[in-house]
Amino acid sequence: MNIFRSTRLLLLSFLLSSVSSKPFPGNELIRQATTFTNPILWEDYPDLDVFRVGDVFYYSSSTFAFSPGAPVLKSYDLVNWTPVSHSVPTLNFGSKYNLNSATDRAYVKGIWASSLRHRPSNDMFYWIGCVESSKTYIWTAPNSGASQNGGEVGNWNWTAGETLNKCYYDCGLLVDDDDTMYVAYGNTKIMVSQLSKDGLSEVKSQQVYVPSDNTYIEGSRMYKINGTYYIFVTKPASAEWVLKSKSPWGPYESKVLVDSIPGPLPNAGYSHQGGVVDTKDGKWYYVAFMDSYPGGRIPVAAPLTWTTDGWPQLVKDGNAWGKTYPMPVQTDKKVPAPVGTDSLTGSSLSHEWEWNHNPDNTKWRLAGGSGGLVLQTATVTNDLFTARNTLTHRIIGPKSLGTFRIDVSQMKDGDRAGAALFRDIAAYIGVYKDASSAKVVMVNSLSLNSNWATNATGTVAATGPTLDASAKEVWLQVRTDITPAFSGTSVKRTTTFWYSTDGSKFTQLGSAFAMTNSYTFFTGYRYAVFNHATKALGGQVTVKSFNMELT
Ligand SMILES: *[C@@H]1O[C@H](CO)[C@@H](O)[C@H](O)[C@H]1NC(C)=O
Ligand SMILES: *[C@@H]1O[C@H](CO)[C@@H](O)[C@H](O)[C@H]1NC(C)=O
Ligand SMILES: *[C@@H]1O[C@H](CO)[C@@H](O)[C@H](O)[C@H]1NC(C)=O
């Protein structure tokens, strides 16, 4: 982290600390910056597809079994992003996405690399993605005038479209100048399909490219630039190739855009599997992601130039992906900062939040005003990975804390509620209600095995105070460090768990928890709040606020 960015973030946290609810005022410091620092957003937003409508950049990302899925982020400068919608409001891929039981769940399935684009002719957004390597799902949203309104969407109303009985694996959508829609997809054998006029079925499909040495490639992103068709593909997890042709059907020539170039962060993976986008004034950028476990996969950007014969070239810093580059766009338009306090006062959850699998909507509600988020117990289980209605929030890196303020006065005998560091190897600080006593506990050793079945439901590693019978609220805090410690290093990043009964004096409970750096769960660690029963339903907690700050 350079001095510029840390100063910026410190000042930002200071500015934001006095603000109690979203949206936040002023990112003046960000806005006036003349350079940006990679990563552009230190949060887990992998498999990105970026594009621009008018003044607004959009970014779609994959979310596996988190719900709602496929977040849409927006930016005015390609550097400061905020989530504004989810293309898949409910995971409509089968009942296991409702987290039915210990054996009927969808961990690591769901939304993988998928694609979102805007179609000018009818002013609609189309999201398309293959699920479980079998079917392809399409969701659309009319744009309420984004084309007329400088690219700004009024509201998003996503509707499930057709389901194709065919997998467009790692697909990238292109809406051509003549309004024809194409999808590039596949692994090693790169395919192109042409869609019907309504964009909801296939009219033609053809293999367009196979590497001569059968190198494994995937992650297609398709563009038409200056009359030429491009498909960007990745060689996981180190390189990006560019395929180029005068026709969508090929033949395609290929060149390497990047291959194993040092990245902007130590101990992280190579920047790869990205897409390209231009600014209104014609500057081009490649936006990719970097494996940064335990935090997940985080976006980085770099400018592109073009050779006279139409091949893109990354603007490097020496032989490396730059840490800083000039800001792509200078603008007065800003988006809310990713840190601060969410007082959960609105009529819907902000798009920062995603449930673990589809929630049981009869068991949660926003109370309105300062009432907070009511989480009734939704499952009787001793397994957090099987409990419904765990609500997750991406962790901002490199080091941050997440604090949930929770009213625990209506927990019932046997209920377990708390603040988790959620992933396949997890830990939490929580409140155990047994008979009439509510005890603060730190629990570790919760895990899924390599088939994503629960193989450990957790061990109470430390016991804190028993809360006063009159105490209503407790603050549960997770302090973490997701600085990359990627494979090849034995360094483990750690997380500590803290509680407070007054919201100001925090006490650590238990010892530091060592996070896994493995990539195989794909999603990085998240902050999460949960409430489940072990005896009978009927209890509830109310989450009064969530605060995330850089530390
Ligand atoms: C959302 O779309 C659905 C289906 O197209 C339509 O029935 C509904 O009226 C729309 N809702 C809003 C608020 O526009
Ligand atoms: C597109 O063509 C114009 C005119 O030849 C040229 O100035 C521009 O650099 C080209 N852009 C790209 C991305 O190749
Ligand atoms: C559970 O599975 C994980 C992943 O394979 C493994 O690391 C862990 O040791 C297992 N734990 C138990 C208690 O079997």
Coordinates of C-alpha atoms and ligand atoms in Angstrom, one line a residue:
M1 CA 0.0 0.0 0.0
N2 CA 1.5 3.3 -0.9
I3 CA 1.4 6.4 1.2
F4 CA -1.1 8.2 -1.0
R5 CA -3.6 5.4 -0.7
S6 CA -3.2 4.9 3.0
T7 CA -3.6 8.6 3.7
R8 CA -6.6 8.7 1.5
L9 CA -8.2 5.8 3.3
L10 CA -7.4 7.1 6.7
L11 CA -9.0 10.4 5.9
L12 CA -11.9 8.7 4.3
S13 CA -12.5 6.6 7.5
F14 CA -12.3 9.8 9.5
L15 CA -14.8 11.5 7.2
L16 CA -17.1 8.6 7.4
S17 CA -16.9 7.8 11.0
S18 CA -19.3 10.6 11.9
V19 CA -21.9 9.4 9.4
S20 CA -24.4 6.9 10.6
S21 CA -26.1 5.6 7.5
K22 CA -25.7 5.3 3.8
P23 CA -25.5 7.0 1.4
F24 CA -22.2 8.7 2.4
P25 CA -21.4 12.3 1.5
G26 CA -18.2 13.3 -0.3
N27 CA -15.3 11.3 -1.6
E28 CA -13.7 14.6 -2.5
L29 CA -10.3 13.1 -1.9
I30 CA -10.9 10.3 -4.3
R31 CA -12.5 12.5 -6.9
Q32 CA -9.6 14.9 -7.1
A33 CA -7.0 12.2 -7.3
T34 CA -5.0 12.2 -10.5
T35 CA -3.7 8.7 -10.1
F36 CA -5.3 5.5 -8.9
T37 CA -3.7 2.5 -7.1
N38 CA -4.3 -1.2 -7.7
P39 CA -6.3 -3.0 -6.7
I40 CA -9.1 -0.7 -7.7
L41 CA -11.5 -2.2 -5.1
W42 CA -10.0 -4.5 -2.5
E43 CA -13.0 -6.8 -2.3
D44 CA -13.8 -10.2 -3.8
Y45 CA -15.5 -9.5 -7.1
P46 CA -14.2 -12.2 -9.5
D47 CA -14.9 -13.2 -13.1
L48 CA -15.7 -9.6 -14.1
D49 CA -17.4 -8.3 -17.2
V50 CA -17.0 -4.6 -17.6
F51 CA -18.8 -2.3 -20.1
R52 CA -19.9 1.3 -20.4
V53 CA -23.3 2.9 -21.1
G54 CA -22.9 6.7 -21.7
D55 CA -21.1 8.1 -18.6
V56 CA -21.5 5.0 -16.5
F57 CA -19.3 2.0 -16.2
Y58 CA -20.9 -1.3 -15.2
Y59 CA -19.2 -4.4 -13.7
S60 CA -20.8 -7.9 -13.3
S61 CA -19.3 -10.6 -11.1
S62 CA -19.8 -14.2 -10.1
T63 CA -21.2 -15.3 -6.7
F64 CA -21.5 -19.1 -6.6
A65 CA -24.3 -20.0 -4.1
F66 CA -24.6 -16.5 -2.5
S67 CA -28.0 -14.9 -3.1
P68 CA -29.0 -12.5 -4.7
G69 CA -26.4 -13.4 -7.3
A70 CA -24.3 -11.7 -10.0
P71 CA -23.9 -8.2 -8.5
V72 CA -23.8 -5.2 -10.8
L73 CA -21.4 -2.5 -9.7
K74 CA -21.4 1.0 -11.1
S75 CA -18.6 3.6 -11.5
Y76 CA -18.1 7.0 -13.1
D77 CA -14.3 6.8 -13.3
L78 CA -13.6 3.0 -13.6
V79 CA -11.8 3.1 -10.2
N80 CA -14.4 3.9 -7.5
W81 CA -17.2 1.2 -7.7
T82 CA -20.4 0.5 -5.7
P83 CA -22.8 -2.4 -6.1
V84 CA -26.2 -1.1 -7.4
S85 CA -28.1 -4.3 -8.3
H86 CA -28.0 -8.1 -8.6
S87 CA -28.9 -9.6 -12.0
V88 CA -30.1 -12.8 -10.4
P89 CA -32.4 -11.8 -7.5
T90 CA -33.2 -15.4 -6.7
L91 CA -31.0 -18.4 -7.6
N92 CA -33.6 -20.2 -9.8
F93 CA -31.3 -23.1 -10.5
G94 CA -33.1 -25.8 -8.5
S95 CA -34.2 -26.4 -4.9
K96 CA -30.7 -27.1 -3.5
Y97 CA -30.0 -23.4 -3.8
N98 CA -32.5 -23.0 -0.9
L99 CA -30.0 -24.8 1.5
N100 CA -32.5 -27.5 2.3
S101 CA -30.4 -29.8 4.4
A102 CA -26.9 -31.0 5.1
T103 CA -27.0 -33.1 1.9
D104 CA -29.1 -30.8 -0.3
R105 CA -27.0 -27.6 -0.7
A106 CA -25.1 -25.9 -3.5
Y107 CA -21.7 -24.8 -2.1
V108 CA -19.3 -23.8 -4.9
K109 CA -22.0 -24.4 -7.5
G110 CA -24.3 -21.6 -8.9
I111 CA -23.0 -18.5 -10.7
W112 CA -19.6 -18.9 -12.2
A113 CA -18.1 -16.7 -14.9
S114 CA -21.1 -15.1 -16.6
S115 CA -21.8 -12.0 -18.7
L116 CA -23.8 -8.8 -18.6
R117 CA -24.3 -6.3 -21.4
H118 CA -26.6 -3.5 -22.4
R119 CA -28.6 -3.7 -25.7
P120 CA -29.2 -0.2 -27.1
S121 CA -32.0 -1.1 -29.5
N122 CA -34.5 -1.9 -26.7
D123 CA -32.6 -0.3 -23.8
M124 CA -32.4 -3.6 -21.9
F125 CA -29.7 -5.4 -19.9
Y126 CA -29.1 -9.1 -20.5
W127 CA -27.4 -11.3 -18.0
I128 CA -26.4 -14.8 -19.2
G129 CA -24.6 -17.6 -17.3
C130 CA -24.2 -21.4 -17.4
V131 CA -24.9 -23.2 -14.1
E132 CA -23.5 -26.5 -13.0
S133 CA -22.0 -27.1 -16.5
S134 CA -25.5 -28.0 -17.8
K135 CA -28.0 -25.2 -18.4
T136 CA -27.7 -21.6 -19.4
Y137 CA -29.9 -19.0 -17.6
I138 CA -30.8 -15.6 -18.9
W139 CA -32.2 -12.7 -16.8
T140 CA -33.2 -9.3 -18.3
A141 CA -34.0 -5.9 -17.0
P142 CA -35.5 -3.0 -18.8
N143 CA -33.4 0.0 -18.3
S144 CA -35.9 2.8 -17.5
G145 CA -34.1 5.2 -19.7
A146 CA -30.5 4.5 -19.2
S147 CA -29.8 5.2 -22.9
Q148 CA -31.5 8.6 -22.6
N149 CA -30.1 9.4 -19.2
G150 CA -26.3 9.4 -19.7
G151 CA -26.2 5.6 -18.9
E152 CA -27.8 6.0 -15.5
V153 CA -30.4 3.3 -14.6
G154 CA -33.5 4.5 -12.9
N155 CA -34.5 1.2 -11.3
W156 CA -33.7 -2.4 -12.0
N157 CA -36.4 -4.9 -12.5
W158 CA -34.9 -8.3 -13.3
T159 CA -37.0 -11.0 -15.0
A160 CA -36.0 -14.6 -15.5
G161 CA -35.9 -15.3 -19.2
E162 CA -35.5 -18.6 -21.0
T163 CA -33.3 -21.5 -19.8
L164 CA -31.3 -23.1 -22.5
N165 CA -30.6 -26.8 -22.3
K166 CA -27.0 -26.2 -23.2
C167 CA -24.0 -24.8 -21.3
Y168 CA -22.4 -21.6 -22.4
Y169 CA -19.4 -22.3 -20.2
D170 CA -17.6 -19.1 -19.1
C171 CA -19.6 -17.0 -21.6
G172 CA -19.2 -13.5 -22.9
L173 CA -22.0 -11.7 -24.6
L174 CA -21.7 -9.2 -27.5
V175 CA -24.4 -7.0 -28.9
D176 CA -23.2 -6.2 -32.4
D177 CA -23.6 -2.8 -34.1
D178 CA -26.4 -4.3 -36.2
D179 CA -28.1 -5.5 -32.9
T180 CA -27.3 -9.2 -33.5
M181 CA -26.4 -10.9 -30.2
Y182 CA -23.5 -13.3 -30.0
V183 CA -22.1 -15.4 -27.1
A184 CA -18.5 -16.6 -27.0
Y185 CA -17.9 -19.5 -24.6
G186 CA -16.2 -22.8 -23.9
N187 CA -12.9 -24.2 -22.6
T188 CA -10.0 -24.9 -25.0
K189 CA -12.5 -25.2 -27.8
I190 CA -13.8 -21.7 -28.1
M191 CA -17.3 -21.5 -29.5
V192 CA -19.5 -18.7 -30.7
S193 CA -23.3 -18.9 -30.8
Q194 CA -25.7 -16.4 -32.4
L195 CA -28.9 -15.7 -30.4
S196 CA -32.4 -15.2 -31.7
K197 CA -33.7 -11.6 -32.2
D198 CA -35.2 -11.6 -28.7
G199 CA -31.8 -12.8 -27.3
L200 CA -33.5 -15.7 -25.6
S201 CA -32.6 -18.7 -27.7
E202 CA -29.9 -19.9 -30.1
V203 CA -30.0 -19.8 -33.8
K204 CA -26.5 -20.9 -34.7
S205 CA -23.4 -22.2 -33.0
Q206 CA -19.9 -22.9 -34.3
Q207 CA -16.4 -23.7 -33.0
V208 CA -14.2 -20.7 -33.8
Y209 CA -10.8 -21.3 -32.2
V210 CA -8.7 -24.1 -30.6
P211 CA -5.1 -23.5 -29.5
S212 CA -2.7 -25.4 -31.8
D213 CA -1.2 -27.1 -28.7
N214 CA -4.5 -27.5 -27.0
T215 CA -3.6 -25.1 -24.2
Y216 CA -6.4 -24.9 -21.7
I217 CA -8.2 -21.6 -22.1
E218 CA -11.6 -20.2 -20.9
G219 CA -13.3 -17.1 -19.6
S220 CA -14.4 -15.6 -23.0
R221 CA -15.2 -11.9 -23.3
M222 CA -16.4 -10.8 -26.8
Y223 CA -16.2 -7.3 -28.4
K224 CA -16.5 -5.6 -31.7
I225 CA -13.9 -2.7 -31.9
N226 CA -13.4 -0.6 -35.0
G227 CA -15.2 -3.2 -37.1
T228 CA -13.1 -6.1 -35.8
Y229 CA -14.2 -9.0 -33.6
Y230 CA -12.2 -9.8 -30.5
I231 CA -12.5 -12.6 -28.0
F232 CA -10.4 -12.2 -24.8
V233 CA -9.7 -15.6 -23.1
T234 CA -7.7 -16.6 -20.1
K235 CA -5.1 -19.3 -19.6
P236 CA -5.8 -19.9 -15.9
A237 CA -4.4 -18.5 -13.7
S238 CA -1.6 -16.5 -15.3
A239 CA -2.3 -15.2 -18.8
E240 CA -4.7 -13.5 -21.1
W241 CA -4.8 -14.1 -24.9
V242 CA -6.6 -12.0 -27.5
L243 CA -8.3 -13.6 -30.5
K244 CA -9.1 -11.3 -33.4
S245 CA -11.1 -11.8 -36.6
K246 CA -13.0 -9.8 -39.3
S247 CA -16.0 -12.1 -38.7
P248 CA -17.6 -13.4 -35.5
W249 CA -17.3 -16.9 -36.9
G250 CA -13.5 -16.6 -37.4
P251 CA -10.9 -17.5 -38.4
Y252 CA -9.3 -16.0 -35.4
E253 CA -5.6 -15.1 -35.0
S254 CA -4.3 -15.0 -31.5
K255 CA -1.7 -13.0 -29.5
V256 CA -0.7 -13.0 -25.8
L257 CA -1.8 -9.8 -24.0
V258 CA -0.1 -10.7 -20.7
D259 CA 1.6 -13.8 -19.4
S260 CA 2.9 -14.2 -15.9
I261 CA 3.8 -10.6 -15.4
P262 CA 4.5 -9.5 -11.9
G263 CA 1.5 -7.9 -10.3
P264 CA 0.8 -4.9 -8.1
L265 CA 0.7 -6.9 -4.8
P266 CA 3.2 -9.4 -3.4
N267 CA 2.1 -13.0 -2.7
A268 CA -0.9 -12.7 -4.9
G269 CA -1.6 -14.5 -8.2
Y270 CA -1.2 -13.1 -11.7
S271 CA -3.7 -10.6 -13.1
H272 CA -5.9 -12.4 -15.6
Q273 CA -9.4 -13.2 -16.9
G274 CA -10.5 -9.7 -17.5
G275 CA -12.2 -7.5 -20.0
V276 CA -11.7 -4.3 -21.8
V277 CA -13.6 -1.0 -21.8
D278 CA -13.1 2.4 -23.3
T279 CA -13.8 5.8 -21.7
K280 CA -16.0 8.4 -23.5
D281 CA -12.9 10.2 -24.7
G282 CA -11.5 7.0 -26.3
K283 CA -8.9 5.7 -23.7
W284 CA -8.9 1.9 -23.3
Y285 CA -8.4 -0.1 -20.1
Y286 CA -8.0 -3.8 -19.3
V287 CA -9.7 -4.7 -16.0
A288 CA -8.7 -8.2 -14.6
F289 CA -8.6 -10.0 -11.3
M290 CA -5.9 -11.3 -9.1
D291 CA -6.1 -14.3 -6.9
S292 CA -5.5 -12.8 -3.4
Y293 CA -6.4 -15.5 -0.9
P294 CA -7.5 -15.6 1.8
G295 CA -9.5 -12.6 0.5
G296 CA -10.6 -14.0 -2.8
R297 CA -10.2 -12.5 -6.2
I298 CA -9.8 -8.7 -6.5
P299 CA -9.9 -6.3 -9.5
V300 CA -7.0 -4.4 -11.0
A301 CA -6.9 -2.1 -14.0
A302 CA -4.3 -0.9 -16.5
P303 CA -4.4 1.2 -19.6
L304 CA -4.2 -0.3 -23.1
T305 CA -2.8 1.0 -26.3
W306 CA -3.4 -0.5 -29.7
T307 CA -0.9 -1.3 -32.5
T308 CA -1.7 0.0 -35.9
D309 CA -2.8 -3.5 -37.0
G310 CA -5.3 -3.6 -34.1
W311 CA -3.7 -5.6 -31.3
P312 CA -4.1 -4.3 -27.7
Q313 CA -1.0 -3.9 -25.6
L314 CA -0.9 -3.4 -21.8
V315 CA 0.8 -0.3 -20.5
K316 CA 3.2 -1.8 -17.9
D317 CA 5.5 -0.3 -15.3
G318 CA 8.8 -1.8 -16.5
N319 CA 7.9 -5.5 -17.0
A320 CA 5.2 -5.4 -14.3
W321 CA 1.5 -4.6 -13.9
G322 CA 1.6 -1.0 -12.5
K323 CA 0.7 -0.2 -8.9
T324 CA -0.5 3.2 -10.0
Y325 CA -1.7 4.8 -13.2
P326 CA -3.4 8.1 -14.2
M327 CA -7.1 8.2 -13.3
P328 CA -9.1 7.1 -16.4
V329 CA -11.8 9.8 -15.9
Q330 CA -12.0 13.1 -14.0
T331 CA -15.6 13.6 -12.9
D332 CA -17.6 15.3 -10.2
K333 CA -19.9 12.2 -10.0
K334 CA -19.2 10.0 -7.1
V335 CA -20.3 6.7 -5.6
P336 CA -20.6 5.8 -1.9
A337 CA -17.4 4.6 -0.3
P338 CA -17.3 0.9 0.5
V339 CA -16.6 1.5 4.2
G340 CA -18.8 3.0 6.9
T341 CA -21.9 2.1 8.9
D342 CA -25.1 0.5 7.5
S343 CA -27.9 1.1 9.9
L344 CA -30.2 -1.2 8.0
T345 CA -32.9 1.5 7.9
G346 CA -34.1 1.1 4.3
S347 CA -37.0 -0.9 3.0
S348 CA -34.5 -3.3 1.3
L349 CA -31.0 -4.5 2.0
S350 CA -28.3 -2.7 0.2
H351 CA -26.5 -4.6 -2.6
E352 CA -23.4 -4.9 -0.4
W353 CA -25.3 -7.9 1.2
E354 CA -25.7 -11.4 0.0
W355 CA -27.3 -14.4 1.8
N356 CA -25.6 -17.8 2.0
H357 CA -28.0 -19.6 -0.5
N358 CA -31.5 -18.3 -1.1
P359 CA -33.0 -17.0 2.2
D360 CA -36.2 -18.1 3.7
N361 CA -38.0 -14.8 3.2
T362 CA -40.6 -15.6 5.9
K363 CA -37.9 -15.5 8.5
W364 CA -36.3 -12.1 8.1
R365 CA -37.5 -8.5 7.6
L366 CA -36.3 -4.9 7.9
A367 CA -38.2 -3.4 10.7
G368 CA -38.1 0.1 9.2
G369 CA -36.8 3.3 10.7
S370 CA -34.1 2.5 13.2
G371 CA -35.6 -0.9 13.9
G372 CA -32.9 -2.9 12.1
L373 CA -32.8 -6.3 10.5
V374 CA -34.9 -9.0 12.3
L375 CA -33.4 -12.5 11.9
Q376 CA -35.8 -15.1 13.2
T377 CA -34.3 -18.5 13.5
A378 CA -35.0 -20.3 10.2
T379 CA -33.4 -23.8 10.8
V380 CA -33.0 -26.2 13.7
T381 CA -29.4 -27.5 13.3
N382 CA -26.1 -27.5 15.0
D383 CA -24.4 -26.8 11.6
L384 CA -23.9 -23.2 10.6
F385 CA -23.3 -24.4 7.0
T386 CA -26.8 -25.9 7.0
A387 CA -28.6 -23.0 8.7
R388 CA -30.6 -20.7 6.4
N389 CA -30.4 -16.9 6.4
T390 CA -26.8 -16.3 7.2
L391 CA -26.2 -12.8 5.7
T392 CA -22.7 -12.1 4.3
H393 CA -20.7 -9.0 3.5
R394 CA -17.5 -8.8 1.5
I395 CA -14.4 -7.9 3.5
I396 CA -12.5 -4.8 2.4
G397 CA -8.7 -5.4 2.4
P398 CA -6.0 -5.4 3.3
K399 CA -7.0 -5.1 7.0
S400 CA -10.4 -4.2 8.3
L401 CA -12.9 -4.9 11.0
G402 CA -16.6 -5.6 10.8
T403 CA -18.8 -4.9 13.8
F404 CA -22.4 -6.1 14.2
R405 CA -24.6 -4.5 16.8
I406 CA -27.1 -7.1 17.8
D407 CA -30.2 -7.1 20.1
V408 CA -30.1 -10.6 21.6
S409 CA -33.0 -10.1 24.1
Q410 CA -35.4 -12.3 22.1
M411 CA -33.2 -15.4 21.7
K412 CA -34.7 -18.7 22.9
D413 CA -33.2 -21.7 24.6
G414 CA -30.8 -23.4 22.3
D415 CA -30.4 -20.5 19.8
R416 CA -26.9 -19.6 18.4
A417 CA -26.4 -16.2 16.9
G418 CA -23.2 -14.4 16.0
A419 CA -20.7 -12.7 13.8
A420 CA -18.7 -15.1 11.6
L421 CA -15.6 -15.1 9.5
F422 CA -17.4 -17.1 6.8
R423 CA -15.8 -19.6 4.4
D424 CA -15.3 -23.3 4.1
I425 CA -12.9 -23.2 7.1
A426 CA -14.7 -20.8 9.4
A427 CA -14.8 -19.3 12.9
Y428 CA -17.1 -17.0 14.8
I429 CA -17.9 -15.0 17.9
G430 CA -21.4 -15.5 19.1
V431 CA -24.0 -15.7 21.8
Y432 CA -25.2 -19.1 23.0
K433 CA -28.6 -19.0 24.7
D434 CA -29.1 -22.0 27.0
A435 CA -32.1 -22.0 29.3
S436 CA -32.3 -18.4 30.4
S437 CA -28.6 -17.7 30.2
A438 CA -26.8 -15.9 27.2
K439 CA -23.1 -16.6 27.1
V440 CA -20.6 -15.0 24.7
V441 CA -18.4 -17.6 23.0
M442 CA -15.7 -17.8 20.4
V443 CA -16.0 -20.9 18.2
N444 CA -13.5 -22.3 15.7
S445 CA -13.0 -25.5 13.7
L446 CA -16.1 -25.2 11.5
S447 CA -15.3 -26.8 8.1
L448 CA -16.4 -28.3 4.9
N449 CA -14.5 -31.1 3.3
S450 CA -13.3 -31.2 -0.3
N451 CA -16.8 -32.3 -1.4
W452 CA -18.3 -29.3 0.5
A453 CA -20.0 -31.6 3.1
T454 CA -19.7 -30.4 6.7
N455 CA -17.0 -32.3 8.4
A456 CA -16.8 -30.2 11.6
T457 CA -19.5 -28.1 13.2
G458 CA -17.3 -26.1 15.5
T459 CA -15.7 -26.2 18.9
V460 CA -16.1 -23.6 21.6
A461 CA -12.5 -22.3 21.9
A462 CA -13.2 -19.6 24.5
T463 CA -16.1 -18.6 26.7
G464 CA -16.7 -15.0 27.7
P465 CA -19.1 -13.4 30.0
T466 CA -22.7 -14.4 30.6
L467 CA -24.7 -11.4 29.6
D468 CA -26.8 -9.6 32.2
A469 CA -30.4 -10.6 32.1
S470 CA -31.2 -6.9 31.5
A471 CA -28.6 -6.5 28.7
K472 CA -30.3 -6.2 25.4
E473 CA -27.5 -5.5 23.0
V474 CA -24.0 -6.9 22.3
W475 CA -21.5 -5.7 19.7
L476 CA -19.6 -8.6 18.0
Q477 CA -16.5 -7.7 16.0
V478 CA -14.3 -9.5 13.6
R479 CA -10.9 -8.1 12.9
T480 CA -9.1 -9.5 9.9
D481 CA -6.1 -9.3 7.6
I482 CA -6.7 -10.5 4.0
T483 CA -3.3 -9.4 2.7
P484 CA -2.6 -12.0 0.1
A485 CA -0.7 -15.1 1.2
F486 CA -1.1 -17.2 -1.9
S487 CA 0.1 -20.7 -2.4
G488 CA 3.8 -21.1 -2.3
T489 CA 3.9 -19.4 1.1
S490 CA 3.2 -21.0 4.4
V491 CA 2.2 -17.7 5.9
K492 CA -1.3 -17.7 7.3
R493 CA -3.2 -14.5 7.8
T494 CA -5.2 -14.3 11.0
T495 CA -8.5 -13.0 12.4
T496 CA -9.4 -12.1 15.9
F497 CA -12.8 -11.9 17.5
W498 CA -14.0 -9.2 19.9
Y499 CA -17.1 -8.3 21.9
S500 CA -18.5 -5.3 23.7
T501 CA -21.5 -4.6 25.8
D502 CA -21.4 -0.8 25.4
G503 CA -20.2 -0.4 21.8
S504 CA -17.0 1.4 22.8
K505 CA -14.9 -1.0 25.0
F506 CA -14.0 -4.1 23.1
T507 CA -12.5 -7.3 24.5
Q508 CA -10.8 -10.0 22.5
L509 CA -12.1 -13.5 23.0
G510 CA -10.1 -16.6 22.1
S511 CA -6.9 -16.7 20.3
A512 CA -6.2 -15.6 16.7
F513 CA -7.8 -17.8 14.0
A514 CA -5.5 -18.8 11.1
M515 CA -7.3 -18.6 7.7
T516 CA -6.9 -21.0 4.8
N517 CA -5.2 -19.6 1.7
S518 CA -6.7 -22.3 -0.5
Y519 CA -8.5 -21.2 -3.6
T520 CA -10.7 -24.2 -4.1
F521 CA -13.8 -22.7 -2.4
F522 CA -13.2 -19.8 -4.9
T523 CA -15.1 -17.2 -2.8
G524 CA -12.9 -15.4 -0.3
Y525 CA -13.7 -15.0 3.4
R526 CA -16.7 -12.8 4.3
Y527 CA -18.1 -11.1 7.3
A528 CA -21.4 -12.7 8.2
V529 CA -24.2 -12.5 10.7
F530 CA -26.3 -15.6 11.6
N531 CA -29.0 -16.9 13.9
H532 CA -30.1 -20.5 14.1
A533 CA -31.9 -22.7 16.5
T534 CA -30.6 -26.0 17.9
K535 CA -33.9 -26.9 19.8
A536 CA -36.9 -25.2 18.3
L537 CA -37.8 -22.2 16.1
G538 CA -39.3 -19.1 17.5
G539 CA -36.4 -17.0 18.7
Q540 CA -35.0 -13.9 17.0
V541 CA -32.2 -11.4 17.0
T542 CA -32.2 -7.9 15.6
V543 CA -29.2 -6.6 13.8
K544 CA -29.1 -2.9 14.6
S545 CA -26.1 -1.9 12.4
F546 CA -23.0 -3.1 10.7
N547 CA -19.9 -1.1 10.5
M548 CA -16.9 -1.9 8.3
E549 CA -13.7 0.1 8.7
L550 CA -10.1 -0.2 7.4
T551 CA -7.7 -0.8 10.3
Ligands
LIG1 C1 -41.2 -5.9 -13.3 O1 -41.3 -6.7 -14.4 C2 -42.4 -7.6 -14.4 C3 -42.3 -8.6 -15.5 O2 -41.9 -8.0 -16.7 C4 -43.7 -6.8 -14.5 O3 -44.8 -7.6 -14.4 C5 -43.7 -5.8 -13.3 O4 -44.8 -4.9 -13.4 C6 -42.4 -5.0 -13.2 N1 -42.4 -4.2 -12.0 C7 -42.0 -2.9 -12.0 C8 -42.0 -2.3 -10.6 O5 -41.8 -2.3 -13.0
LIG2 C1 -10.1 2.8 -34.4 O1 -9.8 3.5 -35.6 C2 -9.5 4.8 -35.5 C3 -9.4 5.4 -36.9 O2 -8.5 4.6 -37.7 C4 -8.2 4.9 -34.7 O3 -7.8 6.3 -34.5 C5 -8.3 4.3 -33.3 O4 -7.1 4.3 -32.7 C6 -8.8 2.8 -33.5 N1 -9.1 2.3 -32.2 C7 -8.8 1.1 -31.8 C8 -9.2 0.7 -30.5 O5 -8.1 0.4 -32.5
LIG3 C1 -12.4 -31.4 6.9 O1 -12.0 -31.2 5.5 C2 -11.0 -30.3 5.3 C3 -10.8 -30.1 3.8 O2 -10.5 -31.4 3.2 C4 -9.7 -30.7 6.0 O3 -8.7 -29.7 5.8 C5 -10.0 -30.8 7.5 O4 -8.8 -31.3 8.1 C6 -11.2 -31.8 7.7 N1 -11.5 -31.7 9.1 C7 -11.9 -32.8 9.8 C8 -12.2 -32.5 11.2 O5 -12.0 -33.9 9.2

